[in-house]
Amino acid sequence: MAALLQGSIWSSQSCLSLQQSTCRDLRKWTVEASSSVSSASTSNTLSSTTSSSSNDLSKGFLMGPFKEGELSRPPWTGDEPLSRLVSAIISIKPLFALMTLAGRQVFISSAEKKGIPWRKMSQECLASDVYKEKDILEDKSIVYPDYYVKGFHFYSTGNLSWKAASEVEAATSSMIIRSIPFAKSLEEGIKILRGNWLQAIENHHFAYSGGKEIKDILDVGCAIGISTRHLADRFPSAQVTGLDLSPYFVAVAQYKDKKEAATGKQREKPIRWMHALGERTGLPSASFDLVSLAYVIHECPQYATRALLKEAFRLLRSGGTVALIDNSDLPPPIFTLMKASEPWMDEYYSLNLEELMYEVGFTNVKSVLTNPRHRTTTGTVPFDS
């Protein structure tokens, strides 16, 4: 088992070197985002798109010649030999326990080597006054769906723990460094990853909303509010709501906001935080212009993804935009580690997201690879709905 894990780690490093090599030229393609989408095509055929070049990262995006189109299933998912092997290992409890321990250590040590003080950040969160926020926000009437109470991210209780909540920020920073290997710093990686995602949302809404302003935003699966705050920064005049099914996560989100406000950094429109099911939010119909799901659906079985999209459709006003960012293709060793900690990974990669969105009722569905590891998929609620 140790040899297998060592081989996977070595292969992960090899894949990262290859990714750095193939992405080296991507840095040359920094551009200013266009104010409109040149084509309203909803084709699912993969095709490259390019824009005029610029070397300024200060605007926070790197819209290179990324590919558009639906996600193709990698050959190591589903019923393929490697996928079956990993599934077999995971099913053996002693081996899975070893993988869990080794996997956590790989993620933590690799993050700390990159300058992310993972354990220190977690300890500071756990030593704070965050706990009372859970008492304020938690809806104790919620019955958690079966898919959510499985182990996630090498935590036996999944997202329902203070340990998981205390490590989200470090884990997210580590993910960004792995995803944008050509960035000179974490800050630059954040600008690229978040900037591309936000620009894809803006481009889509500008092209298909009929000129409607984004006044109300819902961030479903907001975790501790990292994506939520980026949305609030990009759309400062909008009322933003962050919603998550983990009361521990939204407690950390609200605690961070209160801590920031205490230093005088109060938003003109404070973010609202909710503990609720993304599939049944209880919020009024047609009350939002943008619904975002950032890195959510790879943690869901397909029936839950369908329910999340149906709820997003109900919540959006006519001309409103739904935006999902999530995994694109992954190197086999990274997929192996993720599958050990993500129980719904095979269902995610076998899902035709674009087709499902059309079935739910969205139009103008488009997917674009907004960084080397993640795609952003957007759709519109038609005006006759």
Coordinates of C-alpha atoms in Angstrom, one line a residue:
M1 CA 0.0 0.0 0.0
A2 CA 2.8 2.4 0.9
A3 CA 4.5 1.6 -2.4
L4 CA 1.2 2.4 -4.2
L5 CA 0.9 5.7 -2.5
Q6 CA 4.5 6.6 -3.1
G7 CA 4.0 5.8 -6.8
S8 CA 0.9 7.9 -6.9
I9 CA 2.7 10.8 -5.2
W10 CA 5.6 10.5 -7.6
S11 CA 3.2 10.4 -10.6
S12 CA 1.4 13.4 -9.2
Q13 CA 4.6 15.4 -9.2
S14 CA 5.4 14.2 -12.7
C15 CA 1.9 15.3 -13.9
L16 CA 2.4 18.7 -12.2
S17 CA 5.7 19.1 -14.1
L18 CA 3.9 18.2 -17.3
Q19 CA 1.1 20.6 -16.5
Q20 CA 3.6 23.4 -15.8
S21 CA 5.2 22.8 -19.1
T22 CA 2.0 22.7 -21.1
C23 CA 0.7 25.8 -19.3
R24 CA 3.9 27.8 -19.6
D25 CA 2.8 29.6 -22.7
L26 CA -0.7 30.3 -21.2
R27 CA 0.8 33.2 -19.3
K28 CA 1.5 35.0 -22.6
W29 CA -2.2 35.1 -23.3
T30 CA -3.4 37.5 -20.7
V31 CA -6.1 39.7 -22.1
E32 CA -8.7 42.2 -21.2
A33 CA -12.1 40.6 -21.1
S34 CA -14.4 41.5 -23.9
S35 CA -17.6 43.3 -22.9
S36 CA -19.8 40.9 -24.8
V37 CA -19.8 37.3 -26.0
S38 CA -19.2 37.2 -29.7
S39 CA -21.4 34.2 -30.4
A40 CA -24.6 33.0 -28.8
S41 CA -23.9 29.5 -30.0
T42 CA -24.8 26.7 -27.6
S43 CA -22.9 24.1 -29.5
N44 CA -21.4 21.3 -27.3
T45 CA -18.5 20.8 -29.7
L46 CA -15.2 21.6 -28.2
S47 CA -13.5 24.6 -29.9
S48 CA -10.8 27.1 -29.0
T49 CA -11.4 30.7 -28.4
T50 CA -8.9 33.5 -28.4
S51 CA -8.8 37.2 -27.7
S52 CA -6.3 40.1 -28.1
S53 CA -3.3 39.8 -25.9
S54 CA -2.3 42.0 -22.9
N55 CA 0.2 41.4 -20.1
D56 CA -1.7 43.1 -17.3
L57 CA -2.9 40.8 -14.6
S58 CA -4.1 43.7 -12.4
K59 CA -7.7 43.4 -13.7
G60 CA -7.7 39.9 -12.2
F61 CA -8.3 37.6 -15.1
L62 CA -6.4 35.7 -17.7
M63 CA -8.8 34.8 -20.6
G64 CA -6.5 32.8 -22.7
P65 CA -7.4 30.5 -25.7
F66 CA -9.3 28.2 -23.4
K67 CA -11.6 25.5 -24.8
E68 CA -15.3 25.7 -24.9
G69 CA -17.7 22.8 -24.8
E70 CA -19.0 20.0 -22.6
L71 CA -16.8 18.0 -20.3
S72 CA -15.6 14.7 -21.8
R73 CA -15.3 11.8 -19.3
P74 CA -11.7 11.0 -18.6
P75 CA -10.7 7.3 -19.4
W76 CA -9.9 6.6 -15.8
T77 CA -13.4 7.2 -14.4
G78 CA -16.6 5.1 -14.3
D79 CA -16.1 1.4 -15.1
E80 CA -12.5 1.8 -16.3
P81 CA -9.7 -0.4 -14.8
L82 CA -8.1 2.3 -12.7
S83 CA -11.4 3.5 -11.4
R84 CA -12.4 -0.1 -10.4
L85 CA -9.1 -0.6 -8.7
V86 CA -9.5 2.6 -6.6
S87 CA -13.1 1.6 -5.8
A88 CA -11.9 -1.8 -4.7
I89 CA -9.2 -0.3 -2.4
I90 CA -11.7 2.1 -0.9
S91 CA -14.1 -0.7 -0.1
I92 CA -11.4 -2.4 2.1
K93 CA -11.7 -0.4 5.4
P94 CA -8.1 -0.9 6.7
L95 CA -6.7 0.1 3.3
F96 CA -9.1 3.1 3.1
A97 CA -8.0 4.2 6.5
L98 CA -4.4 4.2 5.3
M99 CA -5.3 6.1 2.2
T100 CA -7.2 8.6 4.3
L101 CA -4.3 9.2 6.6
A102 CA -1.8 9.3 3.7
G103 CA -4.0 11.5 1.6
R104 CA -4.5 14.1 4.4
Q105 CA -0.7 14.2 5.0
V106 CA 0.0 14.7 1.3
F107 CA -2.5 17.6 1.1
I108 CA -1.3 19.3 4.3
S109 CA 2.5 18.9 3.7
S110 CA 2.3 20.0 0.1
A111 CA 0.3 23.1 1.1
E112 CA 2.8 24.0 3.9
K113 CA 5.7 23.5 1.5
K114 CA 4.0 26.1 -0.7
G115 CA 3.8 28.6 2.2
I116 CA 0.3 27.9 3.3
P117 CA 0.3 27.5 7.1
W118 CA -2.5 24.9 7.0
R119 CA -2.3 23.7 10.7
K120 CA -1.8 27.2 12.1
M121 CA -4.8 28.5 10.2
S122 CA -6.9 25.6 11.5
Q123 CA -5.8 26.1 15.1
E124 CA -6.5 29.9 15.0
C125 CA -10.0 29.2 13.8
L126 CA -10.7 26.6 16.4
A127 CA -9.3 28.8 19.1
S128 CA -11.6 31.7 18.2
D129 CA -15.2 32.7 19.2
V130 CA -16.7 31.1 16.1
Y131 CA -18.8 28.6 18.0
K132 CA -21.6 30.9 19.0
E133 CA -22.3 31.8 15.3
K134 CA -23.4 28.2 14.7
D135 CA -26.1 28.6 17.5
I136 CA -27.3 31.8 15.7
L137 CA -27.5 30.3 12.2
E138 CA -28.2 26.6 12.5
D139 CA -31.6 25.4 11.4
K140 CA -32.1 22.3 13.6
S141 CA -35.1 21.2 11.7
I142 CA -33.0 20.2 8.7
V143 CA -32.8 16.6 7.8
Y144 CA -29.5 16.0 6.1
P145 CA -29.8 13.9 2.8
D146 CA -28.0 10.6 2.7
Y147 CA -25.5 11.7 0.1
Y148 CA -24.3 14.6 2.4
V149 CA -23.5 12.5 5.5
K150 CA -20.9 10.4 3.8
G151 CA -17.2 11.0 4.4
F152 CA -15.8 13.8 2.4
H153 CA -12.3 15.2 2.0
F154 CA -10.8 12.6 4.4
Y155 CA -13.2 13.7 7.2
S156 CA -15.3 10.8 8.5
T157 CA -18.2 13.2 9.2
G158 CA -17.8 15.0 5.9
N159 CA -18.6 18.7 6.1
L160 CA -20.4 18.4 9.4
S161 CA -17.5 19.2 11.7
W162 CA -15.5 22.1 13.1
K163 CA -12.3 20.4 11.8
A164 CA -13.5 20.5 8.2
A165 CA -14.7 24.1 8.6
S166 CA -11.4 25.2 10.1
E167 CA -9.4 23.8 7.1
V168 CA -11.5 25.1 4.2
E169 CA -9.4 28.3 3.7
A170 CA -6.1 26.5 3.7
A171 CA -7.4 23.7 1.4
T172 CA -8.8 26.3 -1.0
S173 CA -5.5 28.2 -1.2
S174 CA -3.7 24.9 -1.8
M175 CA -6.2 24.0 -4.6
I176 CA -5.5 27.4 -6.3
I177 CA -1.8 26.9 -6.3
R178 CA -2.2 23.4 -7.8
S179 CA -4.6 24.7 -10.4
I180 CA -2.6 27.7 -11.5
P181 CA 1.0 26.4 -11.5
F182 CA 2.3 29.3 -13.6
A183 CA 1.2 32.0 -11.1
K184 CA 4.0 33.7 -9.4
S185 CA 2.1 33.9 -6.1
L186 CA -1.0 32.7 -4.4
E187 CA -2.5 36.2 -4.8
E188 CA -1.9 36.1 -8.6
G189 CA -3.4 32.6 -8.7
I190 CA -6.5 33.9 -6.9
K191 CA -6.8 36.8 -9.4
I192 CA -6.6 34.4 -12.4
L193 CA -8.9 31.6 -11.0
R194 CA -11.5 33.9 -9.5
G195 CA -11.2 36.6 -12.2
N196 CA -11.7 34.2 -15.1
W197 CA -14.8 32.7 -13.4
L198 CA -16.3 36.1 -12.6
Q199 CA -15.6 37.4 -16.1
A200 CA -17.3 34.4 -17.6
I201 CA -20.4 35.1 -15.5
E202 CA -20.4 38.8 -16.5
N203 CA -19.9 38.0 -20.2
H204 CA -22.8 35.5 -20.1
H205 CA -25.2 37.8 -18.2
F206 CA -24.3 40.8 -20.5
A207 CA -25.0 38.7 -23.6
Y208 CA -28.3 37.0 -22.6
S209 CA -30.0 38.9 -19.8
G210 CA -31.6 41.6 -21.9
G211 CA -29.6 44.3 -20.1
K212 CA -30.9 43.3 -16.6
E213 CA -28.7 44.5 -13.7
I214 CA -27.5 41.9 -11.2
K215 CA -29.2 43.1 -8.0
D216 CA -29.6 39.9 -6.0
I217 CA -27.1 37.0 -5.9
L218 CA -27.4 33.6 -4.2
D219 CA -24.2 31.6 -3.7
V220 CA -25.3 28.0 -3.1
G221 CA -22.8 25.8 -1.3
C222 CA -20.9 28.8 -0.2
A223 CA -18.8 26.9 2.4
I224 CA -17.0 29.6 4.5
G225 CA -17.9 32.3 2.0
I226 CA -14.7 32.6 -0.1
S227 CA -16.6 32.6 -3.4
T228 CA -19.4 34.7 -1.9
R229 CA -17.0 37.5 -1.0
H230 CA -15.6 37.5 -4.5
L231 CA -19.1 37.8 -5.9
A232 CA -19.9 40.7 -3.5
D233 CA -16.6 42.5 -4.4
R234 CA -17.4 42.1 -8.1
F235 CA -21.0 43.2 -7.8
P236 CA -20.9 45.7 -4.9
S237 CA -24.4 47.1 -5.5
A238 CA -26.0 43.7 -5.3
Q239 CA -27.4 42.0 -2.2
V240 CA -25.5 38.8 -1.8
T241 CA -26.7 35.7 0.1
G242 CA -24.4 32.8 1.0
L243 CA -26.1 29.5 1.6
D244 CA -24.6 26.2 2.8
L245 CA -25.8 22.9 4.2
S246 CA -23.1 22.8 6.8
P247 CA -23.8 25.0 9.9
Y248 CA -20.1 24.8 10.7
F249 CA -19.2 26.3 7.4
V250 CA -21.6 29.2 7.5
A251 CA -20.7 29.9 11.1
V252 CA -17.1 30.4 10.1
A253 CA -18.3 32.6 7.2
Q254 CA -20.4 34.9 9.5
Y255 CA -17.7 35.0 12.1
K256 CA -15.1 36.2 9.5
D257 CA -17.6 38.9 8.4
K258 CA -18.2 40.1 12.0
K259 CA -14.4 40.1 12.7
E260 CA -13.8 42.2 9.6
A261 CA -16.6 44.6 10.4
A262 CA -15.2 45.1 13.9
T263 CA -12.1 46.6 12.2
G264 CA -14.2 49.1 10.3
K265 CA -14.4 47.2 7.0
Q266 CA -18.2 47.1 6.9
R267 CA -19.7 46.4 3.5
E268 CA -22.4 48.8 2.3
K269 CA -24.6 45.8 1.8
P270 CA -23.5 43.1 4.3
I271 CA -23.7 39.5 3.0
R272 CA -26.5 37.4 4.4
W273 CA -25.6 33.9 5.6
M274 CA -28.0 31.0 5.6
H275 CA -28.0 27.4 6.8
A276 CA -30.3 25.6 4.4
L277 CA -30.6 22.9 1.7
G278 CA -29.6 24.0 -1.7
E279 CA -32.3 21.8 -3.2
R280 CA -35.0 23.4 -1.0
T281 CA -33.9 26.8 0.1
G282 CA -37.3 28.1 1.2
L283 CA -36.5 31.4 -0.5
P284 CA -39.1 33.2 -2.7
S285 CA -39.4 32.3 -6.4
A286 CA -37.9 34.7 -9.0
S287 CA -36.0 36.6 -6.4
F288 CA -32.4 36.5 -7.8
D289 CA -30.6 37.6 -10.9
L290 CA -27.6 35.3 -10.4
V291 CA -27.3 31.9 -8.7
S292 CA -23.8 30.5 -8.3
L293 CA -22.6 27.0 -7.4
A294 CA -18.8 27.1 -7.0
Y295 CA -17.2 23.7 -6.6
V296 CA -20.4 22.1 -5.5
I297 CA -21.7 19.5 -7.9
H298 CA -18.7 17.2 -7.9
E299 CA -19.8 16.5 -4.3
C300 CA -23.3 15.5 -5.3
P301 CA -24.9 12.4 -6.9
Q302 CA -26.7 13.2 -10.2
Y303 CA -30.2 13.3 -8.7
A304 CA -29.0 16.0 -6.2
T305 CA -27.4 18.1 -9.0
R306 CA -30.7 17.9 -10.9
A307 CA -32.6 19.1 -7.8
L308 CA -30.1 22.0 -7.3
L309 CA -30.5 23.1 -10.9
K310 CA -34.3 23.0 -10.6
E311 CA -34.2 25.1 -7.4
A312 CA -31.8 27.6 -9.1
F313 CA -34.3 27.8 -12.0
R314 CA -37.1 28.5 -9.6
L315 CA -35.2 31.2 -7.8
L316 CA -34.0 33.1 -10.8
R317 CA -35.9 35.9 -12.5
S318 CA -36.4 35.8 -16.2
G319 CA -33.1 36.6 -17.9
G320 CA -31.3 35.5 -14.8
T321 CA -28.0 33.6 -14.9
V322 CA -26.9 30.3 -13.3
A323 CA -23.2 29.8 -13.0
L324 CA -21.3 26.6 -12.0
I325 CA -17.6 26.2 -11.7
D326 CA -16.1 22.8 -11.1
N327 CA -13.5 20.2 -12.1
S328 CA -12.5 19.7 -15.6
D329 CA -10.1 16.8 -16.6
L330 CA -7.7 15.8 -13.8
P331 CA -4.4 13.8 -14.0
P332 CA -5.0 10.2 -13.0
P333 CA -3.0 10.4 -9.7
I334 CA -5.0 13.5 -8.6
F335 CA -8.2 11.8 -9.6
T336 CA -7.2 8.7 -7.5
L337 CA -6.6 10.8 -4.4
M338 CA -9.9 12.8 -5.0
K339 CA -11.9 9.7 -5.6
A340 CA -10.7 8.4 -2.2
S341 CA -12.1 11.5 -0.6
E342 CA -15.0 12.4 -3.0
P343 CA -17.7 9.6 -3.1
W344 CA -19.6 11.1 -6.0
M345 CA -16.7 11.7 -8.4
D346 CA -17.7 9.0 -10.9
E347 CA -21.3 10.3 -11.1
Y348 CA -19.9 13.8 -11.7
Y349 CA -17.7 12.8 -14.6
S350 CA -20.5 10.7 -16.2
L351 CA -23.0 13.6 -16.1
N352 CA -23.8 15.6 -19.2
L353 CA -24.2 18.8 -17.3
E354 CA -25.1 20.9 -20.4
E355 CA -27.8 18.5 -21.5
L356 CA -29.3 18.4 -17.9
M357 CA -29.4 22.2 -17.8
Y358 CA -31.4 22.3 -21.0
E359 CA -33.7 19.6 -19.6
V360 CA -34.3 21.7 -16.5
G361 CA -35.3 24.7 -18.7
F362 CA -32.1 26.8 -19.0
T363 CA -31.2 28.3 -22.4
N364 CA -27.9 29.6 -23.9
V365 CA -25.9 27.0 -22.0
K366 CA -22.2 27.5 -22.4
S367 CA -19.1 25.9 -20.9
V368 CA -15.6 27.4 -20.9
L369 CA -12.4 26.2 -19.4
T370 CA -11.6 29.2 -17.2
N371 CA -8.3 27.8 -15.9
P372 CA -6.3 24.6 -16.6
R373 CA -8.3 22.5 -14.1
H374 CA -11.8 24.0 -14.0
R375 CA -14.7 24.8 -16.3
T376 CA -17.4 27.4 -15.8
T377 CA -20.8 26.5 -17.1
T378 CA -23.5 29.2 -17.5
G379 CA -27.2 29.3 -18.5
T380 CA -30.1 31.6 -18.7
V381 CA -33.7 31.5 -17.5
P382 CA -35.7 32.3 -20.6
F383 CA -38.0 35.4 -20.6
D384 CA -41.1 33.3 -21.4
S385 CA -40.7 31.1 -18.3

